[in-house]
Every structure is written in structure tokens, then in C-alpha cells.
Amino acid sequence: MRQLCFTIDLDRDVNDAVVGSSAAVSLDRGSGNTPRFSSSEKGTLVLLDLLDDLGIQATFFAEARTLQETQIGRSISKYEVAMHGYDHEDLTGSKSKVILAHGELRSIVERSVQVIRDEVGCSPTGFRSPYMDPNEELLDFLHEYGVTYDSSRYAYVSDVVKPYPSGNMMLTEVPALKGTSANGKTITSYLWPMHEGKRSAGDFIALCETVKEGVCMIATHTWHMVERRSGGPMSQEDVSANYDATRDVLSSLIDSGFEAVDARHAASIK
Ligand SMILES: [Zn+2]
């Protein structure tokens, strides 16, 4: 059996880390870097159409601030909603140079759980670190807040990719994939190079088809359905082409025998 787990990071638009603040900003396009949320909101609607069209489950890793600043919490409630920080924090300080104290880490988790309960109506059981850069201290206490799995790491792709214990052995890690594509360059199962026009759907299909047993986790960002980091908001034509390419990746894999599941379900696969 092989499972396809489509995961969506619900971030502020074109998120960026800055030195001196653990919270993320939006890329400055000339009018400052105050967080923006409109592309994330639009991109979520595009992804909801896609999920509906394919009839598949998926997991939203939602940063709490974006849920508070938009109206999309209830609209994603039929899917699994898991945590992705409160303010898309750099949890290790590797980019921001801000080291978060133990109490601050706990506060981020506590407030994130509460916002998801308020805005979506469920208690999250999963976590993904912003920037896929996990803080081991945080992973070690996450289980105290009802979290059962984490998805903040990459596994090098092989024919068998299985979830494994992490976080003081109290969590299950469901990794995203990393591999080498036909041109010899590193590729991960984050679709963003495709959204940016730098890779084709076929590159991601080939990466995922390496997995013969276990979990193939694919990831994307809400805002990336309608905006490029390089180039800004997409034209309607580009949004449609981007939708088609994303659909192509998912439907090709489903057609070749992958069963689409959410991350919570994938975490239970032995
Ligand atoms: Zn993110």
C-alpha cells in the first residue's frame, strides 16, 4: 500500500524571515513588509476547489495569525487542520537570530491550539514547523498539548518511506520527500518550484513514484496558487495553468495507485 498525503501550509502571503523578529513578514514589494493575507485567502479557495474536484482528503498546516486575519477557518473545517506556529515563527532562530525561551515556545503552541479551536472548531493533533526547521525542545513537549505527529523534516526518497518515532518518542514523524531529479539537482516534495515556473509536474510525479510502499507527502502553500515569489500576483491564465499542473501531480499519482489520506491518517501507517 502506498498513500499520498497532500499538505497545505496556510501561511501569510510570500512569508519571509527577518533578523530581529521571530515572527514572519510578507516579502516587501515596495510598500513595506507588514504581513499580508489576501493571496493566502484566494489561494485557499483555489485549493478547496481542487480538493473538491478530486474528492480527496488533505491537511492544512495553518499558522494561527492567518486564521485570525481571514475568514477561511470555517471553510477548511471539513479537512484536517493542524498547527504551523502562531506568527510563522522561526522556532530555532537560524534566520531571525532570535532565540525563543521555553515559556515563549509553550505560549506559541498554547495560543495556536486556541485559535484553531476558535476559528476552525477542532483541536489540532499535528504540527509542522515554519521553514521546515524544527526546534527539538518544542517537539519534546508537543505531546502535552494533544499533538500526536509532526511533519517538519525531509526523508531521502526510497522505495519504502514510513513514518517513524520522534519528539521524545511521543510523536510520529511523517516526513516530506527529498531526492535527486533527472537533471541531477535536489528536488523536494514541496511544489513551489512548479508554482514559480521552474519545474514541471512530471518532476514531482517522478519523485513520488519512487515510493512503492508507505507515505508520499506532498506540500504546498496557499498563497502560491495565486502569487509567485518572483513576479508577484499571477494573471488569471497563470492561476489556471498552476491549478492544472497541481491537479496533474495529484491525479496522476492517484491514477497510479496512491490512496489519498490526510496527515493524521498517514501518521498511523506502520
Ligand atoms: Zn509556512
Short mmCIF file of C-alpha atoms and ligand atoms in Angstrom, two decimals:
data_model
loop_
_atom_site.label_atom_id
_atom_site.label_comp_id
_atom_site.label_asym_id
_atom_site.label_seq_id
_atom_site.Cartn_x
_atom_site.Cartn_y
_atom_site.Cartn_z
CA MET A 1 0.00 0.00 0.00
CA ARG A 2 1.14 3.50 -0.73
CA GLN A 3 -0.51 6.66 0.50
CA LEU A 4 -0.47 10.14 -0.94
CA CYS A 5 -0.68 12.84 1.68
CA PHE A 6 -1.35 16.33 0.27
CA THR A 7 -0.45 19.01 2.81
CA ILE A 8 -1.09 22.73 2.51
CA ASP A 9 0.79 25.32 4.56
CA LEU A 10 -1.67 28.12 5.26
CA ASP A 11 0.79 31.00 5.59
CA ARG A 12 0.76 34.76 5.30
CA ASP A 13 1.48 35.84 1.70
CA VAL A 14 5.06 35.24 0.48
CA ASN A 15 6.37 34.76 4.00
CA ASP A 16 9.88 35.83 4.85
CA ALA A 17 12.03 35.70 7.96
CA VAL A 18 13.75 38.84 9.24
CA VAL A 19 16.64 39.33 11.62
CA GLY A 20 15.46 40.60 14.99
CA SER A 21 11.92 39.20 15.00
CA SER A 22 10.82 35.60 15.38
CA ALA A 23 7.55 36.43 13.58
CA ALA A 24 7.49 36.30 9.79
CA VAL A 25 6.78 39.20 7.47
CA SER A 26 5.49 39.25 3.88
CA LEU A 27 8.01 39.89 1.12
CA ASP A 28 8.42 43.64 0.61
CA ARG A 29 7.14 44.52 -2.87
CA GLY A 30 7.73 48.21 -2.39
CA SER A 31 5.13 49.09 0.20
CA GLY A 32 6.67 47.52 3.28
CA ASN A 33 6.78 44.05 4.78
CA THR A 34 3.73 44.13 7.06
CA PRO A 35 2.11 40.67 6.78
CA ARG A 36 -0.48 40.39 4.00
CA PHE A 37 -3.14 37.71 3.71
CA SER A 38 -5.15 38.28 0.54
CA SER A 39 -3.25 35.82 -1.70
CA SER A 40 -3.42 33.21 1.04
CA GLU A 41 -7.16 33.68 1.25
CA LYS A 42 -7.60 33.48 -2.55
CA GLY A 43 -5.23 30.55 -2.86
CA THR A 44 -7.15 28.64 -0.20
CA LEU A 45 -10.33 28.96 -2.28
CA VAL A 46 -8.44 27.65 -5.33
CA LEU A 47 -7.19 24.67 -3.33
CA LEU A 48 -10.64 23.98 -1.89
CA ASP A 49 -11.95 23.79 -5.48
CA LEU A 50 -9.15 21.39 -6.35
CA LEU A 51 -9.77 19.15 -3.33
CA ASP A 52 -13.46 19.14 -4.10
CA ASP A 53 -12.80 18.33 -7.75
CA LEU A 54 -10.54 15.40 -6.87
CA GLY A 55 -12.65 14.31 -3.91
CA ILE A 56 -9.61 13.78 -1.70
CA GLN A 57 -8.63 14.43 1.88
CA ALA A 58 -5.80 16.84 2.75
CA THR A 59 -4.21 18.56 5.73
CA PHE A 60 -3.90 22.30 6.25
CA PHE A 61 -0.97 23.32 8.44
CA ALA A 62 -2.38 26.67 9.49
CA GLU A 63 -0.49 29.49 11.13
CA ALA A 64 -2.84 30.99 13.70
CA ARG A 65 -2.47 34.64 12.70
CA THR A 66 -3.64 33.91 9.15
CA LEU A 67 -6.75 32.21 10.53
CA GLN A 68 -7.44 35.27 12.67
CA GLU A 69 -6.88 37.75 9.86
CA THR A 70 -9.04 35.97 7.27
CA GLN A 71 -12.45 34.32 7.07
CA ILE A 72 -11.15 30.94 5.93
CA GLY A 73 -11.16 28.98 9.19
CA ARG A 74 -14.65 27.53 8.84
CA SER A 75 -14.25 26.92 5.11
CA ILE A 76 -11.42 24.43 5.70
CA SER A 77 -13.09 22.69 8.64
CA LYS A 78 -14.08 19.62 6.61
CA TYR A 79 -10.36 18.88 6.25
CA GLU A 80 -7.77 18.18 8.88
CA VAL A 81 -6.33 21.42 10.28
CA ALA A 82 -3.02 21.18 12.14
CA MET A 83 -0.56 23.73 13.59
CA HIS A 84 2.09 25.81 11.80
CA GLY A 85 3.04 28.33 14.51
CA TYR A 86 1.17 31.39 15.70
CA ASP A 87 3.04 34.03 13.70
CA HIS A 88 5.01 31.68 11.43
CA GLU A 89 7.85 31.88 13.94
CA ASP A 90 11.43 30.95 13.19
CA LEU A 91 11.48 28.43 16.06
CA THR A 92 15.25 27.82 16.03
CA GLY A 93 16.40 31.39 15.42
CA SER A 94 18.52 30.25 12.47
CA LYS A 95 17.14 33.04 10.28
CA SER A 96 15.89 35.63 12.78
CA LYS A 97 18.78 35.28 15.26
CA VAL A 98 16.12 35.43 17.99
CA ILE A 99 16.29 32.56 20.48
CA LEU A 100 12.89 31.79 21.96
CA ALA A 101 12.75 30.87 25.66
CA HIS A 102 10.98 27.71 26.78
CA GLY A 103 7.97 29.70 28.01
CA GLU A 104 7.70 31.51 24.66
CA LEU A 105 7.70 28.21 22.79
CA ARG A 106 4.91 26.92 25.01
CA SER A 107 2.95 30.15 24.55
CA ILE A 108 3.15 29.81 20.74
CA VAL A 109 1.69 26.30 20.96
CA GLU A 110 -0.98 27.20 23.52
CA ARG A 111 -2.20 30.21 21.56
CA SER A 112 -2.11 28.26 18.26
CA VAL A 113 -4.25 25.47 19.68
CA GLN A 114 -6.75 28.01 20.99
CA VAL A 115 -7.04 29.90 17.68
CA ILE A 116 -7.61 26.68 15.72
CA ARG A 117 -10.31 25.71 18.21
CA ASP A 118 -11.93 29.14 17.89
CA GLU A 119 -11.60 29.64 14.13
CA VAL A 120 -11.94 26.08 12.81
CA GLY A 121 -13.73 24.26 15.60
CA CYS A 122 -11.32 21.37 16.14
CA SER A 123 -8.30 20.54 18.29
CA PRO A 124 -5.14 20.07 16.20
CA THR A 125 -3.21 16.81 16.54
CA GLY A 126 -0.39 17.64 14.12
CA PHE A 127 2.40 20.18 13.82
CA ARG A 128 4.68 21.48 11.06
CA SER A 129 7.50 23.87 11.86
CA PRO A 130 7.67 27.05 9.79
CA TYR A 131 10.58 26.82 7.29
CA MET A 132 10.68 23.05 7.98
CA ASP A 133 13.16 23.93 10.72
CA PRO A 134 12.11 22.10 13.91
CA ASN A 135 13.05 23.09 17.46
CA GLU A 136 13.83 19.87 19.38
CA GLU A 137 12.78 21.39 22.73
CA LEU A 138 9.35 22.18 21.30
CA LEU A 139 8.96 18.73 19.72
CA ASP A 140 9.73 17.17 23.10
CA PHE A 141 6.75 18.80 24.84
CA LEU A 142 4.25 18.97 21.97
CA HIS A 143 2.50 15.77 23.05
CA GLU A 144 1.38 17.56 26.23
CA TYR A 145 -0.95 19.63 24.01
CA GLY A 146 -2.66 16.73 22.29
CA VAL A 147 -0.26 16.59 19.34
CA THR A 148 0.45 13.08 18.10
CA TYR A 149 2.51 13.68 14.96
CA ASP A 150 4.99 16.11 13.45
CA SER A 151 5.80 16.85 9.83
CA SER A 152 8.83 19.16 9.91
CA ARG A 153 11.51 17.01 8.29
CA TYR A 154 12.54 15.53 4.98
CA ALA A 155 13.36 11.90 4.30
CA TYR A 156 15.53 10.94 1.35
CA VAL A 157 13.22 9.17 -1.04
CA SER A 158 13.45 5.39 -1.44
CA ASP A 159 11.09 2.59 -2.33
CA VAL A 160 9.83 2.43 1.28
CA VAL A 161 9.05 5.64 3.22
CA LYS A 162 7.41 5.03 6.59
CA PRO A 163 6.54 7.36 9.48
CA TYR A 164 8.87 6.97 12.48
CA PRO A 165 9.02 7.99 16.17
CA SER A 166 10.26 11.48 17.12
CA GLY A 167 9.79 14.13 19.82
CA ASN A 168 10.95 12.13 22.85
CA MET A 169 9.38 9.06 21.19
CA MET A 170 5.98 10.63 21.96
CA LEU A 171 5.28 11.79 18.38
CA THR A 172 5.22 10.17 14.97
CA GLU A 173 7.23 11.92 12.28
CA VAL A 174 5.64 11.96 8.82
CA PRO A 175 8.41 13.30 6.58
CA ALA A 176 8.22 15.16 3.27
CA LEU A 177 10.45 13.79 0.50
CA LYS A 178 13.80 14.86 -0.81
CA GLY A 179 15.53 13.32 -3.80
CA THR A 180 17.55 13.93 -6.95
CA SER A 181 15.74 14.67 -10.18
CA ALA A 182 16.70 13.66 -13.73
CA ASN A 183 18.84 16.79 -14.16
CA GLY A 184 20.94 15.83 -11.12
CA LYS A 185 19.58 18.60 -8.90
CA THR A 186 17.96 18.23 -5.50
CA ILE A 187 14.19 18.19 -5.51
CA THR A 188 11.78 18.04 -2.57
CA SER A 189 8.08 17.26 -2.49
CA TYR A 190 7.28 20.94 -1.94
CA LEU A 191 5.63 22.02 -5.18
CA TRP A 192 6.82 25.64 -5.02
CA PRO A 193 9.36 25.41 -7.89
CA MET A 194 6.46 24.32 -10.11
CA HIS A 195 4.35 27.27 -8.96
CA GLU A 196 7.32 29.53 -9.73
CA GLY A 197 7.61 28.07 -13.24
CA LYS A 198 10.95 26.38 -12.54
CA ARG A 199 9.90 22.72 -12.55
CA SER A 200 7.28 20.62 -14.29
CA ALA A 201 4.57 18.43 -12.83
CA GLY A 202 6.47 15.44 -14.23
CA ASP A 203 9.46 16.12 -11.94
CA PHE A 204 7.25 15.75 -8.86
CA ILE A 205 5.37 12.76 -10.22
CA ALA A 206 8.72 11.01 -10.83
CA LEU A 207 9.91 11.80 -7.28
CA CYS A 208 6.73 10.40 -5.75
CA GLU A 209 6.62 7.34 -8.00
CA THR A 210 9.89 6.22 -6.36
CA VAL A 211 7.80 5.35 -3.28
CA LYS A 212 6.42 1.83 -3.65
CA GLU A 213 5.27 1.43 -0.06
CA GLY A 214 4.42 3.88 2.72
CA VAL A 215 3.71 7.59 2.56
CA CYS A 216 4.43 10.15 -0.12
CA MET A 217 3.87 13.55 1.42
CA ILE A 218 3.43 16.48 -0.96
CA ALA A 219 3.35 20.07 0.27
CA THR A 220 2.42 23.48 -1.00
CA HIS A 221 1.49 26.97 0.24
CA THR A 222 -1.95 28.56 -0.08
CA TRP A 223 -0.65 31.85 -1.48
CA HIS A 224 1.49 30.03 -4.03
CA MET A 225 -1.65 29.11 -6.00
CA VAL A 226 -2.13 32.76 -6.99
CA GLU A 227 1.18 34.59 -6.40
CA ARG A 228 4.82 33.95 -7.23
CA ARG A 229 7.70 34.97 -5.02
CA SER A 230 9.46 36.17 -8.14
CA GLY A 231 6.92 38.03 -10.24
CA GLY A 232 4.10 38.84 -7.85
CA PRO A 233 0.39 38.07 -8.27
CA MET A 234 -0.41 35.73 -11.19
CA SER A 235 -2.71 36.53 -14.08
CA GLN A 236 -5.95 34.54 -14.24
CA GLU A 237 -4.40 32.49 -17.04
CA ASP A 238 -1.40 31.65 -14.87
CA VAL A 239 -3.65 30.76 -11.92
CA SER A 240 -5.49 28.30 -14.20
CA ALA A 241 -2.27 26.77 -15.51
CA ASN A 242 -0.95 26.47 -11.96
CA TYR A 243 -4.18 24.78 -10.87
CA ASP A 244 -3.94 22.34 -13.79
CA ALA A 245 -0.31 21.48 -13.01
CA THR A 246 -1.11 20.87 -9.33
CA ARG A 247 -4.11 18.77 -10.30
CA ASP A 248 -1.93 16.82 -12.74
CA VAL A 249 0.55 15.85 -9.99
CA LEU A 250 -2.16 14.65 -7.63
CA SER A 251 -4.43 12.92 -10.16
CA SER A 252 -1.51 11.13 -11.89
CA LEU A 253 -0.42 9.66 -8.58
CA ILE A 254 -3.95 8.66 -7.61
CA ASP A 255 -4.40 7.04 -11.02
CA SER A 256 -1.23 5.03 -10.50
CA GLY A 257 -2.50 3.56 -7.24
CA PHE A 258 -1.79 6.03 -4.44
CA GLU A 259 -4.56 6.37 -1.88
CA ALA A 260 -5.06 9.99 -0.77
CA VAL A 261 -5.17 10.39 3.01
CA ASP A 262 -4.68 13.26 5.46
CA ALA A 263 -1.52 13.53 7.56
CA ARG A 264 -3.23 12.32 10.73
CA HIS A 265 -4.13 9.14 8.90
CA ALA A 266 -0.68 8.84 7.31
CA ALA A 267 0.90 9.07 10.78
CA SER A 268 -0.91 5.88 11.76
CA ILE A 269 0.59 3.87 8.88
CA LYS A 270 3.02 1.23 10.14
ZN ZN B 1 4.99 28.16 6.31
#
